[in-house]
mmCIF file of C-alpha atoms in Angstrom:
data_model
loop_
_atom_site.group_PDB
_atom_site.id
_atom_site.type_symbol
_atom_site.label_atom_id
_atom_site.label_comp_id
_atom_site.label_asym_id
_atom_site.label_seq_id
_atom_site.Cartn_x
_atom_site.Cartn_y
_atom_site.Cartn_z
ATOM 1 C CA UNK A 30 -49.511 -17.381 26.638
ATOM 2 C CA UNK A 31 -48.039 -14.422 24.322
ATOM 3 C CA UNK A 32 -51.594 -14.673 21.960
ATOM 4 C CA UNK A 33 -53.983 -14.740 25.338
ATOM 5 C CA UNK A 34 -51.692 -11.946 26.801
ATOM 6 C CA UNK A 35 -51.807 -9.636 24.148
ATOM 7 C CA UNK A 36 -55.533 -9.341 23.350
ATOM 8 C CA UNK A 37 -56.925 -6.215 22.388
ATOM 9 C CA UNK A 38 -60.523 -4.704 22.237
ATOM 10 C CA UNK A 39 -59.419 -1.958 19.822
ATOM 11 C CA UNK A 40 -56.669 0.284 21.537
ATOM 12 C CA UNK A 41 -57.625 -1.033 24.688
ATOM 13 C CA UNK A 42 -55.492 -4.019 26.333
ATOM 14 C CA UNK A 43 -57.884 -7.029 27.870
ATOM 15 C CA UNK A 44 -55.089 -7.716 30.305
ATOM 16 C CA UNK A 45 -56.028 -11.839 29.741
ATOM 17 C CA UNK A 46 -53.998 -14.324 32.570
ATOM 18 C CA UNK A 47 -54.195 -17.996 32.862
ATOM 19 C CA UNK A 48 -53.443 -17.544 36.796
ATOM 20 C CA UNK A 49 -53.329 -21.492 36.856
ATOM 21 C CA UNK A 50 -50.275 -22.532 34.792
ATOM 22 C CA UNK A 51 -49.687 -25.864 36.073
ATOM 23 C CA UNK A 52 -48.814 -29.151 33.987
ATOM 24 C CA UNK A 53 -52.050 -30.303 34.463
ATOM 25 C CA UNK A 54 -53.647 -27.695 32.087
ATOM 26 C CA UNK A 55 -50.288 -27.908 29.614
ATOM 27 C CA UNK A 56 -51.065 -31.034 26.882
ATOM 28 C CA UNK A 57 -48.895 -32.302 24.158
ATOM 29 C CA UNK A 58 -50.184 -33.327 21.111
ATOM 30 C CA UNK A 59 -49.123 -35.974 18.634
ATOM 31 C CA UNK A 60 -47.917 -33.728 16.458
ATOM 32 C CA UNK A 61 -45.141 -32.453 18.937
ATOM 33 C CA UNK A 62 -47.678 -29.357 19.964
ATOM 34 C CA UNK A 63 -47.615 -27.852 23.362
ATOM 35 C CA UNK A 64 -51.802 -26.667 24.135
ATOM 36 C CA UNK A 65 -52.701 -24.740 27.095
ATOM 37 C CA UNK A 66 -55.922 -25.193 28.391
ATOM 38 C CA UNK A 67 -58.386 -23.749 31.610
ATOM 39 C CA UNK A 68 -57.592 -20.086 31.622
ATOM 40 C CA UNK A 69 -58.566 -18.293 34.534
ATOM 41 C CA UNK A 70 -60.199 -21.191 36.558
ATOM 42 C CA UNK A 71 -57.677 -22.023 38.915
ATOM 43 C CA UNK A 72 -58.492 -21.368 42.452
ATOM 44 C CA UNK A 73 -57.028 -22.629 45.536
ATOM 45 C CA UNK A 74 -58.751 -22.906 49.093
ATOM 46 C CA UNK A 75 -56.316 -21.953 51.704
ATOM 47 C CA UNK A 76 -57.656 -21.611 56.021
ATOM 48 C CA UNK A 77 -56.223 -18.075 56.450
ATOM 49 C CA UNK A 78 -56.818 -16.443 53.067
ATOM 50 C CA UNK A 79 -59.764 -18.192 52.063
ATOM 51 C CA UNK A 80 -60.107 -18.819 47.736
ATOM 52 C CA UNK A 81 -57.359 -17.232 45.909
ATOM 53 C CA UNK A 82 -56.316 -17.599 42.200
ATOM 54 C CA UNK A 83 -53.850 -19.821 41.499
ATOM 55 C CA UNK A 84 -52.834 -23.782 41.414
ATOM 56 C CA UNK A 85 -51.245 -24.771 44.927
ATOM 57 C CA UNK A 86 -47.249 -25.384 44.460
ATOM 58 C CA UNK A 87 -47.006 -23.278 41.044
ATOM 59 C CA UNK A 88 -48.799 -20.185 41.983
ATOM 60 C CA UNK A 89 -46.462 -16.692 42.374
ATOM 61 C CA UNK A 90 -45.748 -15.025 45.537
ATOM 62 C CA UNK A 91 -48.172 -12.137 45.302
ATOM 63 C CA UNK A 92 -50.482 -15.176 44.335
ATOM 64 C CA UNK A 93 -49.920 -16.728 47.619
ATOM 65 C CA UNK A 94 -50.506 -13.292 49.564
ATOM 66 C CA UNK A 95 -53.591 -12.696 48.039
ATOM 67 C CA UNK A 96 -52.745 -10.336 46.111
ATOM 68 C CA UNK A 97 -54.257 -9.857 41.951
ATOM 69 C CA UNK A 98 -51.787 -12.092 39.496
ATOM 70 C CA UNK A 99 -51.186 -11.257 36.328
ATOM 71 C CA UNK A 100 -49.618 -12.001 33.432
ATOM 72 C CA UNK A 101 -45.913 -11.813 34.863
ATOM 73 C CA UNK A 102 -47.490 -14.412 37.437
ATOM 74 C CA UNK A 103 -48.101 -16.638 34.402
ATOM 75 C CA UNK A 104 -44.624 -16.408 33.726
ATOM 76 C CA UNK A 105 -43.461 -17.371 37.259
ATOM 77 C CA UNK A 106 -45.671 -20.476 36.651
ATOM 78 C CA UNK A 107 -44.284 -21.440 33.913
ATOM 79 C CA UNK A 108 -40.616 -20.956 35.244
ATOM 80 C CA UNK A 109 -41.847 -23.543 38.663
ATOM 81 C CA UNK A 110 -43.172 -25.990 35.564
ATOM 82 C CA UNK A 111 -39.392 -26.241 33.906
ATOM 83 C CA UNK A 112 -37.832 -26.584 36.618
ATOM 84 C CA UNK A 113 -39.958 -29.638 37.705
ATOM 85 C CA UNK A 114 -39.271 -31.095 34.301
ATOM 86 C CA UNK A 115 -35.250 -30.662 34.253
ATOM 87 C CA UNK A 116 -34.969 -31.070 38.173
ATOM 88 C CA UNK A 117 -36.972 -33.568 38.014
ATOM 89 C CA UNK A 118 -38.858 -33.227 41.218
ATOM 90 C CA UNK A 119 -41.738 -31.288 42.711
ATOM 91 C CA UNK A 120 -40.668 -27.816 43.431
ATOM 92 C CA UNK A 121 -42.782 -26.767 46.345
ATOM 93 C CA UNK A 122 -45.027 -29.652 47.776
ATOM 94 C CA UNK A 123 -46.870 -26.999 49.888
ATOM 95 C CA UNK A 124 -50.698 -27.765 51.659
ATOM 96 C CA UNK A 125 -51.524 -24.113 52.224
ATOM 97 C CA UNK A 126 -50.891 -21.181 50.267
ATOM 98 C CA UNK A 127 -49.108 -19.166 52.665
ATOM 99 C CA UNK A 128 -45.922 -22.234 53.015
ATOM 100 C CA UNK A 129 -45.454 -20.126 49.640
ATOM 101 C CA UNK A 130 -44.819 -16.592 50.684
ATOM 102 C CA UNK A 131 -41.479 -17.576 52.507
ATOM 103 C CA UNK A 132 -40.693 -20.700 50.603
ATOM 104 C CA UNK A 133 -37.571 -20.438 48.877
ATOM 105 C CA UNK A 134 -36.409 -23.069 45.513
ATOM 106 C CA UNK A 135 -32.737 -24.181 44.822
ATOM 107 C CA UNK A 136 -31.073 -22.901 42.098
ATOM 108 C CA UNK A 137 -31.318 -25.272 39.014
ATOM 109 C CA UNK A 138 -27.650 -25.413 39.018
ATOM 110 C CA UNK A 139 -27.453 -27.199 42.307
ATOM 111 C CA UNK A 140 -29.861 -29.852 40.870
ATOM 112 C CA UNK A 141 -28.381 -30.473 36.971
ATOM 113 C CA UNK A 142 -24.738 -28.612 36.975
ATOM 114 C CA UNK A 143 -24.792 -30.420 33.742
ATOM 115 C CA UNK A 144 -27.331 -28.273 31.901
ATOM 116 C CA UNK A 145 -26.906 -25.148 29.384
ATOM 117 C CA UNK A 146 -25.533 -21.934 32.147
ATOM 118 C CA UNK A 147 -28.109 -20.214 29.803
ATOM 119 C CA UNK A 148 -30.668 -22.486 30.753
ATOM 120 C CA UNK A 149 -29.864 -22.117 34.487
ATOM 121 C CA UNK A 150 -29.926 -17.856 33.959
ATOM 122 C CA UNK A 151 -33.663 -18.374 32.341
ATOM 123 C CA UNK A 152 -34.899 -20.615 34.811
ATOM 124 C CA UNK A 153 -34.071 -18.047 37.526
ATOM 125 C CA UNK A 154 -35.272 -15.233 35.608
ATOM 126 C CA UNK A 155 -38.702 -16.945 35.057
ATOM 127 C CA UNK A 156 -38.655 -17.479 39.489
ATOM 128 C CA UNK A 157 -37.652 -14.195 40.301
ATOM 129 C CA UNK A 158 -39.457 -13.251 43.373
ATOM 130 C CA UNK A 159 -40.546 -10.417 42.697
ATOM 131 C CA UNK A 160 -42.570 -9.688 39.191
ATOM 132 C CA UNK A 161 -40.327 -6.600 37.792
ATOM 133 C CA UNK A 162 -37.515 -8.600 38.120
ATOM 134 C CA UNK A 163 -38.974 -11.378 36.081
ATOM 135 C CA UNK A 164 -40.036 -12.221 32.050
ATOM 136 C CA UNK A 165 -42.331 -9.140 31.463
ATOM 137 C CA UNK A 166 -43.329 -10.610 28.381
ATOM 138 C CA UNK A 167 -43.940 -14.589 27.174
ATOM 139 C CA UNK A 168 -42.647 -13.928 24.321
ATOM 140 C CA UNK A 169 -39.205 -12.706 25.674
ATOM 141 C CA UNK A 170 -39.082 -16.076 27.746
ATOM 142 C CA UNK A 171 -39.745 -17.679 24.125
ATOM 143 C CA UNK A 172 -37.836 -16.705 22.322
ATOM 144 C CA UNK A 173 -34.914 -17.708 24.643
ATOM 145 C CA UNK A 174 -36.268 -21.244 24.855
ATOM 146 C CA UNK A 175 -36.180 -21.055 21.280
ATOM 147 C CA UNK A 176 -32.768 -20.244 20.829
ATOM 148 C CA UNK A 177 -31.461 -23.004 23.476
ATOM 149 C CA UNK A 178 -33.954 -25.357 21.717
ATOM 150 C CA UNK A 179 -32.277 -24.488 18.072
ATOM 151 C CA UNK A 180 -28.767 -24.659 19.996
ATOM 152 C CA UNK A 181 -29.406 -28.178 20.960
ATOM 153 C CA UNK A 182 -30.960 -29.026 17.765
ATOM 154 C CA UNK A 183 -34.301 -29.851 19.440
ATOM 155 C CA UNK A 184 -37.172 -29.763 16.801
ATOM 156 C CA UNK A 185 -41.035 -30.525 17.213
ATOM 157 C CA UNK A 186 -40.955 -33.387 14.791
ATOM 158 C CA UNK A 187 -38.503 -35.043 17.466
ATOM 159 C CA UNK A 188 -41.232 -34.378 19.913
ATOM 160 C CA UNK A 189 -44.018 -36.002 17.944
ATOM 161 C CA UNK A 190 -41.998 -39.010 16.917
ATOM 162 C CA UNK A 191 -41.461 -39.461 21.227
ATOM 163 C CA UNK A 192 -45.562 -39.004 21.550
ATOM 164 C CA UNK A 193 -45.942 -41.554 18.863
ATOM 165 C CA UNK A 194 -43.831 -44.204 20.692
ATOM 166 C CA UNK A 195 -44.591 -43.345 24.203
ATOM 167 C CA UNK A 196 -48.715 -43.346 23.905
ATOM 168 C CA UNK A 197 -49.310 -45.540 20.343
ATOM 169 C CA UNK A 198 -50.696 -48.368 22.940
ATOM 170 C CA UNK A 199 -53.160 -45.618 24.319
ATOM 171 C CA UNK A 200 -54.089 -44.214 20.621
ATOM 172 C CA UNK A 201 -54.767 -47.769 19.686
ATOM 173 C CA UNK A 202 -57.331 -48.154 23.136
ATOM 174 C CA UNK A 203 -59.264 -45.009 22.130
ATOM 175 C CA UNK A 204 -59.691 -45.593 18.655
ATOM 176 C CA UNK A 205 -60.983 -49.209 19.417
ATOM 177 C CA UNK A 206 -63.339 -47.513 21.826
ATOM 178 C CA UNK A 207 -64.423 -44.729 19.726
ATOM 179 C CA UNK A 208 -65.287 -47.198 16.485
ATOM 180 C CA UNK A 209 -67.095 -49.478 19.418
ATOM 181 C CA UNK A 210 -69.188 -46.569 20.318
ATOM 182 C CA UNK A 211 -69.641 -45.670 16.790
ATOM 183 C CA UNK A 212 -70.859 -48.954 16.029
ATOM 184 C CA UNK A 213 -67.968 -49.208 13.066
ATOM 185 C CA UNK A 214 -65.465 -51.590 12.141
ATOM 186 C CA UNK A 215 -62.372 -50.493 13.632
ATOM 187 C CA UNK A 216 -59.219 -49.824 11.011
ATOM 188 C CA UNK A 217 -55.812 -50.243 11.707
ATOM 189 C CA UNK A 218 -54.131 -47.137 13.195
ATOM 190 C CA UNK A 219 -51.005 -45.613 11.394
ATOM 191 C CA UNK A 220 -47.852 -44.209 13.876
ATOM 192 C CA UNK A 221 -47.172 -41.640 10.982
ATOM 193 C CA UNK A 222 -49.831 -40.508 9.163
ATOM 194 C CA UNK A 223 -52.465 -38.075 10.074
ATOM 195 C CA UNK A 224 -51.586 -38.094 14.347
ATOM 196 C CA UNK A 225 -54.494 -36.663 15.787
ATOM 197 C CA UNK A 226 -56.879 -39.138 13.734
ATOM 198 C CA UNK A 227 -56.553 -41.741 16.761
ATOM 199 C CA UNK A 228 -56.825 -44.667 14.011
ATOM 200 C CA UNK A 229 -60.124 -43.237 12.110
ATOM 201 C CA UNK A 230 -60.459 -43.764 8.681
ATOM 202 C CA UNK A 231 -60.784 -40.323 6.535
ATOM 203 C CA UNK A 232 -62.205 -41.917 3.769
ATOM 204 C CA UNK A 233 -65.161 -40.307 1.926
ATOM 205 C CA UNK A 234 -68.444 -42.727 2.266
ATOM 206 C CA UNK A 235 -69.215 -44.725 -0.506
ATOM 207 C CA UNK A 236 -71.239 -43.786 -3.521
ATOM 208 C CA UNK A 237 -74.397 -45.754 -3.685
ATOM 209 C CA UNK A 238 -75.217 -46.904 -7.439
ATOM 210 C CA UNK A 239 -78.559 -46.051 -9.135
ATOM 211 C CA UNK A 240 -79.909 -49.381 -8.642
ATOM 212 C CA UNK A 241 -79.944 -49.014 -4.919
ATOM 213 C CA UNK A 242 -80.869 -45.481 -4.982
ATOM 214 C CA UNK A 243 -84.251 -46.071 -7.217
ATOM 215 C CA UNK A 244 -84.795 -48.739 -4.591
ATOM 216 C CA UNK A 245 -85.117 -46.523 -1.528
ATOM 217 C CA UNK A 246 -89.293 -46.364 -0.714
ATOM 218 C CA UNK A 247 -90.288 -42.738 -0.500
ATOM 219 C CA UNK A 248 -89.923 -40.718 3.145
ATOM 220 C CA UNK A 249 -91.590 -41.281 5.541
ATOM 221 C CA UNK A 250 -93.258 -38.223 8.140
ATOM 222 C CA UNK A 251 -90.352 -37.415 10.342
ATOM 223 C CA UNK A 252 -91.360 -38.900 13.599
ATOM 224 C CA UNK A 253 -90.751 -37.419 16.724
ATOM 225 C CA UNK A 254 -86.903 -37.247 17.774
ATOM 226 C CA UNK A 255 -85.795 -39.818 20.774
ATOM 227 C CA UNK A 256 -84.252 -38.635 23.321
ATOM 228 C CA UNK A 257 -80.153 -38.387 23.163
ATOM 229 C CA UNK A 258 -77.753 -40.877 24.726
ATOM 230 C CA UNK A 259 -75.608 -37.969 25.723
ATOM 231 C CA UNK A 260 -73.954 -40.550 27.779
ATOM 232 C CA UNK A 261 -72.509 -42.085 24.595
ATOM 233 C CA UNK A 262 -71.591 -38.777 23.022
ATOM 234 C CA UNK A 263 -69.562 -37.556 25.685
ATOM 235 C CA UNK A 264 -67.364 -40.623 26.271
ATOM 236 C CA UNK A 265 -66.913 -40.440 22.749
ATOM 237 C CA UNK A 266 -66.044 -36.594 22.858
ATOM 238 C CA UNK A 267 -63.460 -37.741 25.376
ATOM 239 C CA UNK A 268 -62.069 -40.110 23.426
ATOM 240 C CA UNK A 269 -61.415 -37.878 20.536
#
């Protein structure tokens, strides 16, 4: 969020928001790497207010009015996303935008007294109602994630090793699919080598000898090009 937040044409801030943050655009990858994805798509349709940026149940309070978000409303996002994670719970299951305005989320203390104070105090920071009184910047809100995170001893190789173990059944499914749609022979996947690989062998191709090469009749005129099974190609762009 700090990168897409900070872009610059020259002297001249490009005043980028996501205006969506939601876990459904937030993906982990096997190498214990948080990606955010679908800036600035998120709408919601509400009765009264008609389409207004934002995911329902994680958008900001000026969000819900109507009003512009912007990157501060990222931040409030973000905040409504960890407390889901350590509460445990949706935060505001909410049909229309305007349950929002007035809707009001329990300290994180009341749901894990157990937890870091420090986390509670950055939580509530991140949900502040109003946007002056919250993260101005993402990478203020980082960097005191980062110090609980070292405090705990929480590292991204920890992560990865989790993604590994929770989804190795699921990296195994797409790489079978992926060599099946490939036409190759599948090879066996590794948990700890080369993560985001799925299974595919990196191998370079194998060097044909001379014998085969001075075997190889002349080319032919390039016929026309078929047509694309663009089917194929995009399952197996989902797949990777």
């Amino acid at each position: 969020l700090e990168y897409a937040h900070s872009l610059r044409d020259g002297d001249q801030a490009l005043g980028v928001a996501h205006r969506g943050v939601s876990p459904h655009d937030i993906m982990v990858t096997y190498r214990g790497e948080a990606k955010l994805l679908d800036f600035g798509v998120a709408q919601s349709d509400d009765p009264e207010l008609g389409m207004i940026e934002g995911r329902l149940g994680y958008m900001a309070p000026e969000q819900a009015e109507g009003r512009p978000g912007d990157v501060r409303s990222d931040l409030f996002a973000l905040g409504v996303v960890l407390w889901e994670c350590l509460a445990r719970r949706r935060a505001f299951p909410v049909e229309r935008a305007r349950e929002l305005v007035g809707a009001t989320l329990p300290p994180l203390a009341a749901e894990r007294p157990e937890l870091d104070p420090a986390l509670h105090t950055l939580c509530e920071r991140a949900l502040a109602r109003h946007p002056d009184a919250r993260y101005q910047r993402a990478a203020d809100m980082r960097a005191d994630l980062a110090a609980l995170l070292a405090a705990d001893g929480g590292k991204r190789a920890q992560l990865a090793t989790h993604m590994h173990g929770w989804f190795e059944n699921e990296r195994q499914r797409r790489a079978q699919r992926v060599h099946e749609l490939m036409g190759a022979e599948p090879t066996p996947a590794s948990v700890s080598d080369r993560p985001t690989t799925f299974g595919l062998s990196l191998e370079p191709a194998p060097v044909r000898s001379e014998t085969a090469a001075s075997s190889i009749p002349p080319p032919m005129p390039k016929p026309i090009a078929p047509k694309r099974n663009y089917s194929t190609v995009a399952a197996a762009g989902l797949c990777l």
